[in-house]
Amino acid sequence: MTKIAFTGGGTVGHVSVNLSLIPTALEEDYEAFYIGSKKGIEREMIESQLPSIKYHSISSGKLRRYISWDNIKDVFKVLKGILDARRVLKKEKPDLLFSKGGFVSVPVVIAAKSLKIPTIIHESDLTPGLANKISLKFAKKIYTTFEDTLQYLPKDKADFVGATVREDLKTGDKKRGYQLTEFNDNKKVLLVMGGSLGSKKLNSIIRENLEALQASYQIIHLTGKGLIDEQYSNQKDYIQFDFVKDDLTDLLAITDTVISRAGSNAIYEFLALRIPMLLIPLGLEQSRGDQIDNAENFEAKGFGKTIPENDLTEQKLIAQLNNIEANRDVIINQMQTYKESFTRQDLFRKIIKDALS
C-alpha cells in the first residue's frame, strides 16, 4: 500500500491544504502520517481535526531574512531536525512526501531527499516563501495557487494548479446563518475577520465606527480568540464570535461583503463564493509581505479593494466599502470569470502521478 508523508506548519495556511488532502488519501486507501514541530499550530490542528493520523514531532528552527544571533542557534536546530526527520522517514518508509511549506518543512524535505523519497511542494501565495525556495532545490515539483507565481520559479519544476477549494464551502445554510446571528434578509451582511489570532487595530476601528457601518450592514465580527468585547454584546445588527469552525459556511451563506486579511486560502474561498472583499493584509512588520502581494493581485483582477493596515482609517474604510457597493455588480461579474482549477481529489491524484512517475 502506498504511504504518504505530509509536512508543513507555522501558520494555518501551511496546514489547511494538508487537512483537505489527508482525508482524501485515506478515502482512496492510502496510508498517511504527519511530520511537524513539537509545539506549532500544525500539531494542534492535526491532532484536533485528524486525531487518527499519526503525528511525528521534530526539532525545527526559524528561517529569518534578517541578521540575528538566533540564526546561528537555529542552524543547529535545523540540523537536528534533519536527523529527527530521517529517523521518522526511515521508520515509516513513505513512498512520497507532500510539503505545504513553513520553516518546519525544510529539514523534512532535505531528509527525504537524502533517502531518495520524492517530494512535491505546494505554494499558496503569489510569491514563494523562503522555506519553499530552499526546499525546491531538493524537491521534484512545486504547485502554485496563483498562475503569476510561475514567473518566480524554474519552468521545469513548477506547475500551476489554481486554488483547491473545500467541497463543503458552498453547502452553507442561509436559514441556519440567520438563526445563528438573529439577522434577517432585509439588510446586507458584512463579515469581518482578522485571522485566527484577530487584529486589534481592525477590531477597534470596526467597533469605533459601528453606527456608520450599521447604516448599511448587519455585521458579523470574528474577533479572534479571546478578543470579544462584552460592552458591545447588545448592539443592534452586530454580533461577535471569537472563533467559528463548523458554522462558518452558514455565516458565509448570508454574507454580502467581507473585510478580511489576505491569506490565499481565505481569499480564494471568498472568490469561489463570489463575495466582494475589502482586504487588509498583514504589513511588513508582521510578515514577509505575502499578504500584500495577494491583496494587490486580487484588487488588480477586480475582485475587491485593498487598504494597507498602516493606512487603515475610518474615512478609508467607509470610502472603500462604499466603492465596493457602488461597483458590486461589476466585481461579481469579474469574479464569474474565475474557474476553480482543482478539486482536492484532482490535486491528490496529480500528486501521486507526478511524485511516482
PDB file of C-alpha atoms in Angstrom, residues 68-303:
ATOM      1  CA  SER A  68      20.220  37.790  14.102  1.00  0.00           C
ATOM      2  CA  TRP A  69      22.306  35.774  16.560  1.00  0.00           C
ATOM      3  CA  ASP A  70      19.337  33.415  16.738  1.00  0.00           C
ATOM      4  CA  ASN A  71      20.108  32.367  13.169  1.00  0.00           C
ATOM      5  CA  ILE A  72      23.292  30.675  14.411  1.00  0.00           C
ATOM      6  CA  LYS A  73      21.424  28.744  17.110  1.00  0.00           C
ATOM      7  CA  ASP A  74      18.702  27.772  14.674  1.00  0.00           C
ATOM      8  CA  VAL A  75      21.203  26.260  12.247  1.00  0.00           C
ATOM      9  CA  PHE A  76      21.765  23.560  14.848  1.00  0.00           C
ATOM     10  CA  LYS A  77      18.020  23.159  15.368  1.00  0.00           C
ATOM     11  CA  VAL A  78      17.552  22.624  11.637  1.00  0.00           C
ATOM     12  CA  LEU A  79      20.414  20.100  11.545  1.00  0.00           C
ATOM     13  CA  LYS A  80      18.837  18.217  14.429  1.00  0.00           C
ATOM     14  CA  GLY A  81      15.502  18.457  12.610  1.00  0.00           C
ATOM     15  CA  ILE A  82      17.035  16.748   9.578  1.00  0.00           C
ATOM     16  CA  LEU A  83      18.270  13.903  11.784  1.00  0.00           C
ATOM     17  CA  ASP A  84      14.888  13.672  13.517  1.00  0.00           C
ATOM     18  CA  ALA A  85      13.077  13.608  10.164  1.00  0.00           C
ATOM     19  CA  ARG A  86      15.450  10.952   8.771  1.00  0.00           C
ATOM     20  CA  ARG A  87      14.661   8.702  11.730  1.00  0.00           C
ATOM     21  CA  VAL A  88      10.927   9.124  11.181  1.00  0.00           C
ATOM     22  CA  LEU A  89      11.133   8.585   7.438  1.00  0.00           C
ATOM     23  CA  LYS A  90      13.373   5.512   7.773  1.00  0.00           C
ATOM     24  CA  LYS A  91      10.903   4.042  10.259  1.00  0.00           C
ATOM     25  CA  GLU A  92       7.716   4.873   8.327  1.00  0.00           C
ATOM     26  CA  LYS A  93       9.145   4.284   4.816  1.00  0.00           C
ATOM     27  CA  PRO A  94       6.762   6.566   2.859  1.00  0.00           C
ATOM     28  CA  ASP A  95       6.623   6.421  -0.926  1.00  0.00           C
ATOM     29  CA  LEU A  96       6.428  10.213  -1.230  1.00  0.00           C
ATOM     30  CA  LEU A  97       6.391  13.457   0.755  1.00  0.00           C
ATOM     31  CA  PHE A  98       3.942  16.319   0.287  1.00  0.00           C
ATOM     32  CA  SER A  99       5.128  19.607   1.774  1.00  0.00           C
ATOM     33  CA  LYS A 100       2.932  22.654   2.296  1.00  0.00           C
ATOM     34  CA  GLY A 101       5.801  24.916   3.394  1.00  0.00           C
ATOM     35  CA  GLY A 102       6.713  26.745   6.552  1.00  0.00           C
ATOM     36  CA  PHE A 103      10.031  26.523   8.364  1.00  0.00           C
ATOM     37  CA  VAL A 104       9.358  23.060   9.831  1.00  0.00           C
ATOM     38  CA  SER A 105       9.138  21.581   6.326  1.00  0.00           C
ATOM     39  CA  VAL A 106      12.733  22.350   5.317  1.00  0.00           C
ATOM     40  CA  PRO A 107      14.507  19.651   7.379  1.00  0.00           C
ATOM     41  CA  VAL A 108      11.842  17.131   6.355  1.00  0.00           C
ATOM     42  CA  VAL A 109      12.323  17.839   2.639  1.00  0.00           C
ATOM     43  CA  ILE A 110      16.113  17.647   2.972  1.00  0.00           C
ATOM     44  CA  ALA A 111      15.849  14.368   4.886  1.00  0.00           C
ATOM     45  CA  ALA A 112      13.508  12.957   2.231  1.00  0.00           C
ATOM     46  CA  LYS A 113      15.980  13.859  -0.498  1.00  0.00           C
ATOM     47  CA  SER A 114      18.796  12.101   1.378  1.00  0.00           C
ATOM     48  CA  LEU A 115      16.636   8.960   1.472  1.00  0.00           C
ATOM     49  CA  LYS A 116      15.587   9.304  -2.197  1.00  0.00           C
ATOM     50  CA  ILE A 117      11.935   9.890  -1.297  1.00  0.00           C
ATOM     51  CA  PRO A 118      10.280  12.075  -3.978  1.00  0.00           C
ATOM     52  CA  THR A 119       8.844  15.374  -2.701  1.00  0.00           C
ATOM     53  CA  ILE A 120       6.043  17.556  -4.054  1.00  0.00           C
ATOM     54  CA  ILE A 121       5.710  21.130  -2.692  1.00  0.00           C
ATOM     55  CA  HIS A 122       2.677  23.422  -2.666  1.00  0.00           C
ATOM     56  CA  GLU A 123       2.897  27.239  -2.640  1.00  0.00           C
ATOM     57  CA  SER A 124      -0.309  29.128  -1.876  1.00  0.00           C
ATOM     58  CA  ASP A 125       0.958  32.714  -2.012  1.00  0.00           C
ATOM     59  CA  LEU A 126       1.768  34.867  -5.006  1.00  0.00           C
ATOM     60  CA  THR A 127       5.483  34.951  -4.208  1.00  0.00           C
ATOM     61  CA  PRO A 128       7.258  31.840  -2.879  1.00  0.00           C
ATOM     62  CA  GLY A 129       8.180  31.794   0.790  1.00  0.00           C
ATOM     63  CA  LEU A 130      11.769  31.332   1.926  1.00  0.00           C
ATOM     64  CA  ALA A 131      11.110  27.787   3.164  1.00  0.00           C
ATOM     65  CA  ASN A 132       9.754  26.702  -0.210  1.00  0.00           C
ATOM     66  CA  LYS A 133      12.605  28.421  -2.052  1.00  0.00           C
ATOM     67  CA  ILE A 134      15.085  26.343  -0.052  1.00  0.00           C
ATOM     68  CA  SER A 135      13.038  23.153  -0.261  1.00  0.00           C
ATOM     69  CA  LEU A 136      12.598  23.427  -4.027  1.00  0.00           C
ATOM     70  CA  LYS A 137      16.280  22.558  -4.505  1.00  0.00           C
ATOM     71  CA  PHE A 138      15.542  19.136  -3.026  1.00  0.00           C
ATOM     72  CA  ALA A 139      12.063  18.574  -4.475  1.00  0.00           C
ATOM     73  CA  LYS A 140      10.716  17.082  -7.666  1.00  0.00           C
ATOM     74  CA  LYS A 141       7.869  19.538  -8.282  1.00  0.00           C
ATOM     75  CA  ILE A 142       6.175  22.655  -6.895  1.00  0.00           C
ATOM     76  CA  TYR A 143       2.494  23.500  -7.425  1.00  0.00           C
ATOM     77  CA  THR A 144       1.186  27.074  -7.342  1.00  0.00           C
ATOM     78  CA  THR A 145      -2.180  28.591  -6.479  1.00  0.00           C
ATOM     79  CA  PHE A 146      -1.520  31.821  -8.425  1.00  0.00           C
ATOM     80  CA  GLU A 147      -0.602  31.500 -12.094  1.00  0.00           C
ATOM     81  CA  ASP A 148       1.597  34.607 -11.732  1.00  0.00           C
ATOM     82  CA  THR A 149       3.791  32.697  -9.253  1.00  0.00           C
ATOM     83  CA  LEU A 150       5.280  30.707 -12.134  1.00  0.00           C
ATOM     84  CA  GLN A 151       7.436  33.693 -13.111  1.00  0.00           C
ATOM     85  CA  TYR A 152       9.421  33.271  -9.861  1.00  0.00           C
ATOM     86  CA  LEU A 153      10.102  29.549 -10.302  1.00  0.00           C
ATOM     87  CA  PRO A 154      12.100  27.257 -12.622  1.00  0.00           C
ATOM     88  CA  LYS A 155       9.891  26.179 -15.528  1.00  0.00           C
ATOM     89  CA  ASP A 156      10.901  22.532 -15.371  1.00  0.00           C
ATOM     90  CA  LYS A 157       9.743  22.179 -11.756  1.00  0.00           C
ATOM     91  CA  ALA A 158       6.717  24.484 -11.458  1.00  0.00           C
ATOM     92  CA  ASP A 159       3.091  23.724 -12.275  1.00  0.00           C
ATOM     93  CA  PHE A 160       0.013  25.948 -11.832  1.00  0.00           C
ATOM     94  CA  VAL A 161      -2.923  24.109 -10.261  1.00  0.00           C
ATOM     95  CA  GLY A 162      -5.029  27.013  -9.004  1.00  0.00           C
ATOM     96  CA  ALA A 163      -6.956  27.101  -5.759  1.00  0.00           C
ATOM     97  CA  THR A 164      -8.211  23.927  -4.165  1.00  0.00           C
ATOM     98  CA  VAL A 165     -11.463  24.968  -2.512  1.00  0.00           C
ATOM     99  CA  ARG A 166     -13.076  22.634   0.016  1.00  0.00           C
ATOM    100  CA  GLU A 167     -16.221  20.912  -1.201  1.00  0.00           C
ATOM    101  CA  ASP A 168     -18.397  21.912   1.762  1.00  0.00           C
ATOM    102  CA  LEU A 169     -17.806  25.615   1.156  1.00  0.00           C
ATOM    103  CA  LYS A 170     -20.950  26.043  -0.926  1.00  0.00           C
ATOM    104  CA  THR A 171     -23.190  23.944   1.300  1.00  0.00           C
ATOM    105  CA  GLY A 172     -23.829  26.695   3.849  1.00  0.00           C
ATOM    106  CA  ASP A 173     -27.401  27.002   5.071  1.00  0.00           C
ATOM    107  CA  LYS A 174     -28.774  30.568   4.907  1.00  0.00           C
ATOM    108  CA  LYS A 175     -31.588  29.764   7.315  1.00  0.00           C
ATOM    109  CA  ARG A 176     -29.063  28.470   9.835  1.00  0.00           C
ATOM    110  CA  GLY A 177     -26.889  31.565   9.265  1.00  0.00           C
ATOM    111  CA  TYR A 178     -29.779  33.893  10.084  1.00  0.00           C
ATOM    112  CA  GLN A 179     -30.640  31.802  13.150  1.00  0.00           C
ATOM    113  CA  LEU A 180     -27.076  31.990  14.472  1.00  0.00           C
ATOM    114  CA  THR A 181     -26.948  35.766  14.084  1.00  0.00           C
ATOM    115  CA  GLU A 182     -30.611  36.679  14.604  1.00  0.00           C
ATOM    116  CA  PHE A 183     -30.254  38.804  11.466  1.00  0.00           C
ATOM    117  CA  ASN A 184     -32.685  38.978   8.528  1.00  0.00           C
ATOM    118  CA  ASP A 185     -32.505  39.352   4.767  1.00  0.00           C
ATOM    119  CA  ASN A 186     -33.732  42.975   4.713  1.00  0.00           C
ATOM    120  CA  LYS A 187     -30.239  44.458   5.020  1.00  0.00           C
ATOM    121  CA  LYS A 188     -26.826  43.415   3.640  1.00  0.00           C
ATOM    122  CA  VAL A 189     -24.491  41.395   5.874  1.00  0.00           C
ATOM    123  CA  LEU A 190     -20.848  42.397   6.392  1.00  0.00           C
ATOM    124  CA  LEU A 191     -18.474  39.719   7.688  1.00  0.00           C
ATOM    125  CA  VAL A 192     -15.302  40.985   9.402  1.00  0.00           C
ATOM    126  CA  MET A 193     -12.466  38.559  10.095  1.00  0.00           C
ATOM    127  CA  GLY A 194      -8.897  39.370  11.079  1.00  0.00           C
ATOM    128  CA  GLY A 195      -7.445  35.869  11.047  1.00  0.00           C
ATOM    129  CA  SER A 196      -7.330  33.187  13.743  1.00  0.00           C
ATOM    130  CA  LEU A 197      -5.447  35.500  16.140  1.00  0.00           C
ATOM    131  CA  GLY A 198      -7.536  38.524  15.229  1.00  0.00           C
ATOM    132  CA  SER A 199      -6.406  42.088  14.522  1.00  0.00           C
ATOM    133  CA  LYS A 200      -6.656  44.549  17.396  1.00  0.00           C
ATOM    134  CA  LYS A 201      -6.477  47.506  15.015  1.00  0.00           C
ATOM    135  CA  LEU A 202      -9.205  46.154  12.753  1.00  0.00           C
ATOM    136  CA  ASN A 203     -11.352  45.197  15.753  1.00  0.00           C
ATOM    137  CA  SER A 204     -11.020  48.702  17.194  1.00  0.00           C
ATOM    138  CA  ILE A 205     -11.864  50.550  14.002  1.00  0.00           C
ATOM    139  CA  ILE A 206     -14.943  48.375  13.413  1.00  0.00           C
ATOM    140  CA  ARG A 207     -16.252  48.978  16.930  1.00  0.00           C
ATOM    141  CA  GLU A 208     -15.488  52.695  16.845  1.00  0.00           C
ATOM    142  CA  ASN A 209     -17.488  53.047  13.627  1.00  0.00           C
ATOM    143  CA  LEU A 210     -20.387  50.722  14.310  1.00  0.00           C
ATOM    144  CA  GLU A 211     -23.004  53.419  13.861  1.00  0.00           C
ATOM    145  CA  ALA A 212     -21.748  54.334  10.390  1.00  0.00           C
ATOM    146  CA  LEU A 213     -21.452  50.675   9.380  1.00  0.00           C
ATOM    147  CA  GLN A 214     -24.863  49.745  10.793  1.00  0.00           C
ATOM    148  CA  ALA A 215     -26.486  52.266   8.478  1.00  0.00           C
ATOM    149  CA  SER A 216     -25.739  49.868   5.608  1.00  0.00           C
ATOM    150  CA  TYR A 217     -24.982  46.494   7.165  1.00  0.00           C
ATOM    151  CA  GLN A 218     -25.721  43.845   9.710  1.00  0.00           C
ATOM    152  CA  ILE A 219     -22.258  42.933  10.974  1.00  0.00           C
ATOM    153  CA  ILE A 220     -20.745  39.551  11.860  1.00  0.00           C
ATOM    154  CA  HIS A 221     -17.449  40.197  13.638  1.00  0.00           C
ATOM    155  CA  LEU A 222     -14.981  37.299  14.023  1.00  0.00           C
ATOM    156  CA  THR A 223     -12.693  38.935  16.550  1.00  0.00           C
ATOM    157  CA  GLY A 224     -10.010  36.289  17.095  1.00  0.00           C
ATOM    158  CA  LYS A 225      -9.647  34.088  20.161  1.00  0.00           C
ATOM    159  CA  GLY A 226     -10.217  35.905  23.427  1.00  0.00           C
ATOM    160  CA  LEU A 227     -10.918  39.284  21.785  1.00  0.00           C
ATOM    161  CA  ILE A 228     -14.690  39.597  22.244  1.00  0.00           C
ATOM    162  CA  ASP A 229     -15.623  42.908  23.900  1.00  0.00           C
ATOM    163  CA  GLU A 230     -18.663  42.350  26.088  1.00  0.00           C
ATOM    164  CA  GLN A 231     -19.666  46.029  26.123  1.00  0.00           C
ATOM    165  CA  TYR A 232     -20.795  45.615  22.507  1.00  0.00           C
ATOM    166  CA  SER A 233     -22.748  42.410  23.114  1.00  0.00           C
ATOM    167  CA  ASN A 234     -26.201  44.007  22.907  1.00  0.00           C
ATOM    168  CA  GLN A 235     -25.621  46.197  19.856  1.00  0.00           C
ATOM    169  CA  LYS A 236     -28.324  46.058  17.196  1.00  0.00           C
ATOM    170  CA  ASP A 237     -27.272  44.474  13.886  1.00  0.00           C
ATOM    171  CA  TYR A 238     -23.926  43.406  15.365  1.00  0.00           C
ATOM    172  CA  ILE A 239     -22.743  40.038  16.668  1.00  0.00           C
ATOM    173  CA  GLN A 240     -19.315  38.870  17.819  1.00  0.00           C
ATOM    174  CA  PHE A 241     -17.707  35.419  17.666  1.00  0.00           C
ATOM    175  CA  ASP A 242     -14.114  34.917  18.735  1.00  0.00           C
ATOM    176  CA  PHE A 243     -13.720  31.817  16.569  1.00  0.00           C
ATOM    177  CA  VAL A 244     -16.028  29.874  14.255  1.00  0.00           C
ATOM    178  CA  LYS A 245     -15.337  26.489  12.699  1.00  0.00           C
ATOM    179  CA  ASP A 246     -18.311  24.298  11.749  1.00  0.00           C
ATOM    180  CA  ASP A 247     -20.746  27.222  11.410  1.00  0.00           C
ATOM    181  CA  LEU A 248     -18.545  29.322   9.123  1.00  0.00           C
ATOM    182  CA  THR A 249     -20.135  28.040   5.904  1.00  0.00           C
ATOM    183  CA  ASP A 250     -23.568  29.051   7.223  1.00  0.00           C
ATOM    184  CA  LEU A 251     -22.310  32.551   8.063  1.00  0.00           C
ATOM    185  CA  LEU A 252     -20.690  32.852   4.637  1.00  0.00           C
ATOM    186  CA  ALA A 253     -24.000  31.847   3.032  1.00  0.00           C
ATOM    187  CA  ILE A 254     -25.606  35.088   4.283  1.00  0.00           C
ATOM    188  CA  THR A 255     -22.529  37.314   3.729  1.00  0.00           C
ATOM    189  CA  ASP A 256     -22.713  40.028   1.063  1.00  0.00           C
ATOM    190  CA  THR A 257     -19.335  41.712   1.652  1.00  0.00           C
ATOM    191  CA  VAL A 258     -16.286  40.639   3.638  1.00  0.00           C
ATOM    192  CA  ILE A 259     -13.457  42.527   5.341  1.00  0.00           C
ATOM    193  CA  SER A 260     -10.526  40.184   5.779  1.00  0.00           C
ATOM    194  CA  ARG A 261      -6.814  39.555   5.927  1.00  0.00           C
ATOM    195  CA  ALA A 262      -5.363  38.370   2.618  1.00  0.00           C
ATOM    196  CA  GLY A 263      -4.217  34.816   3.246  1.00  0.00           C
ATOM    197  CA  SER A 264      -4.536  32.945  -0.037  1.00  0.00           C
ATOM    198  CA  ASN A 265      -6.798  30.160   1.229  1.00  0.00           C
ATOM    199  CA  ALA A 266      -9.350  32.587   2.645  1.00  0.00           C
ATOM    200  CA  ILE A 267      -9.472  34.969  -0.304  1.00  0.00           C
ATOM    201  CA  TYR A 268      -9.889  32.140  -2.811  1.00  0.00           C
ATOM    202  CA  GLU A 269     -12.830  30.891  -0.758  1.00  0.00           C
ATOM    203  CA  PHE A 270     -14.446  34.339  -0.946  1.00  0.00           C
ATOM    204  CA  LEU A 271     -13.759  34.361  -4.671  1.00  0.00           C
ATOM    205  CA  ALA A 272     -15.361  30.942  -5.145  1.00  0.00           C
ATOM    206  CA  LEU A 273     -18.450  32.220  -3.298  1.00  0.00           C
ATOM    207  CA  ARG A 274     -18.451  35.472  -5.324  1.00  0.00           C
ATOM    208  CA  ILE A 275     -18.283  37.647  -2.198  1.00  0.00           C
ATOM    209  CA  PRO A 276     -16.747  41.110  -2.873  1.00  0.00           C
ATOM    210  CA  MET A 277     -13.894  41.706  -0.450  1.00  0.00           C
ATOM    211  CA  LEU A 278     -12.082  44.544   1.273  1.00  0.00           C
ATOM    212  CA  LEU A 279      -8.638  43.181   2.138  1.00  0.00           C
ATOM    213  CA  ILE A 280      -6.459  44.438   4.998  1.00  0.00           C
ATOM    214  CA  PRO A 281      -3.210  42.462   4.520  1.00  0.00           C
ATOM    215  CA  LEU A 282      -0.637  41.906   7.227  1.00  0.00           C
ATOM    216  CA  GLY A 283       2.093  44.540   6.992  1.00  0.00           C
ATOM    217  CA  LEU A 284       5.826  44.040   6.511  1.00  0.00           C
ATOM    218  CA  GLU A 285       6.438  44.400  10.241  1.00  0.00           C
ATOM    219  CA  GLN A 286       4.356  41.227  10.802  1.00  0.00           C
ATOM    220  CA  SER A 287       5.134  39.175   7.691  1.00  0.00           C
ATOM    221  CA  ARG A 288       7.325  38.891   4.618  1.00  0.00           C
ATOM    222  CA  GLY A 289       4.730  40.768   2.566  1.00  0.00           C
ATOM    223  CA  ASP A 290       2.981  37.776   1.025  1.00  0.00           C
ATOM    224  CA  GLN A 291      -0.488  39.023   2.002  1.00  0.00           C
ATOM    225  CA  ILE A 292       0.254  42.416   0.456  1.00  0.00           C
ATOM    226  CA  ASP A 293       1.121  40.695  -2.834  1.00  0.00           C
ATOM    227  CA  ASN A 294      -2.011  38.527  -2.644  1.00  0.00           C
ATOM    228  CA  ALA A 295      -4.257  41.536  -1.955  1.00  0.00           C
ATOM    229  CA  GLU A 296      -2.775  43.670  -4.719  1.00  0.00           C
ATOM    230  CA  ASN A 297      -3.166  40.802  -7.182  1.00  0.00           C
ATOM    231  CA  PHE A 298      -6.843  40.362  -6.324  1.00  0.00           C
ATOM    232  CA  GLU A 299      -7.504  44.094  -6.482  1.00  0.00           C
ATOM    233  CA  ALA A 300      -5.832  44.299  -9.914  1.00  0.00           C
ATOM    234  CA  LYS A 301      -8.130  41.494 -11.104  1.00  0.00           C
ATOM    235  CA  GLY A 302     -11.190  43.412  -9.926  1.00  0.00           C
ATOM    236  CA  PHE A 303     -12.239  41.092  -7.096  1.00  0.00           C
TER     237      PHE A 303
END
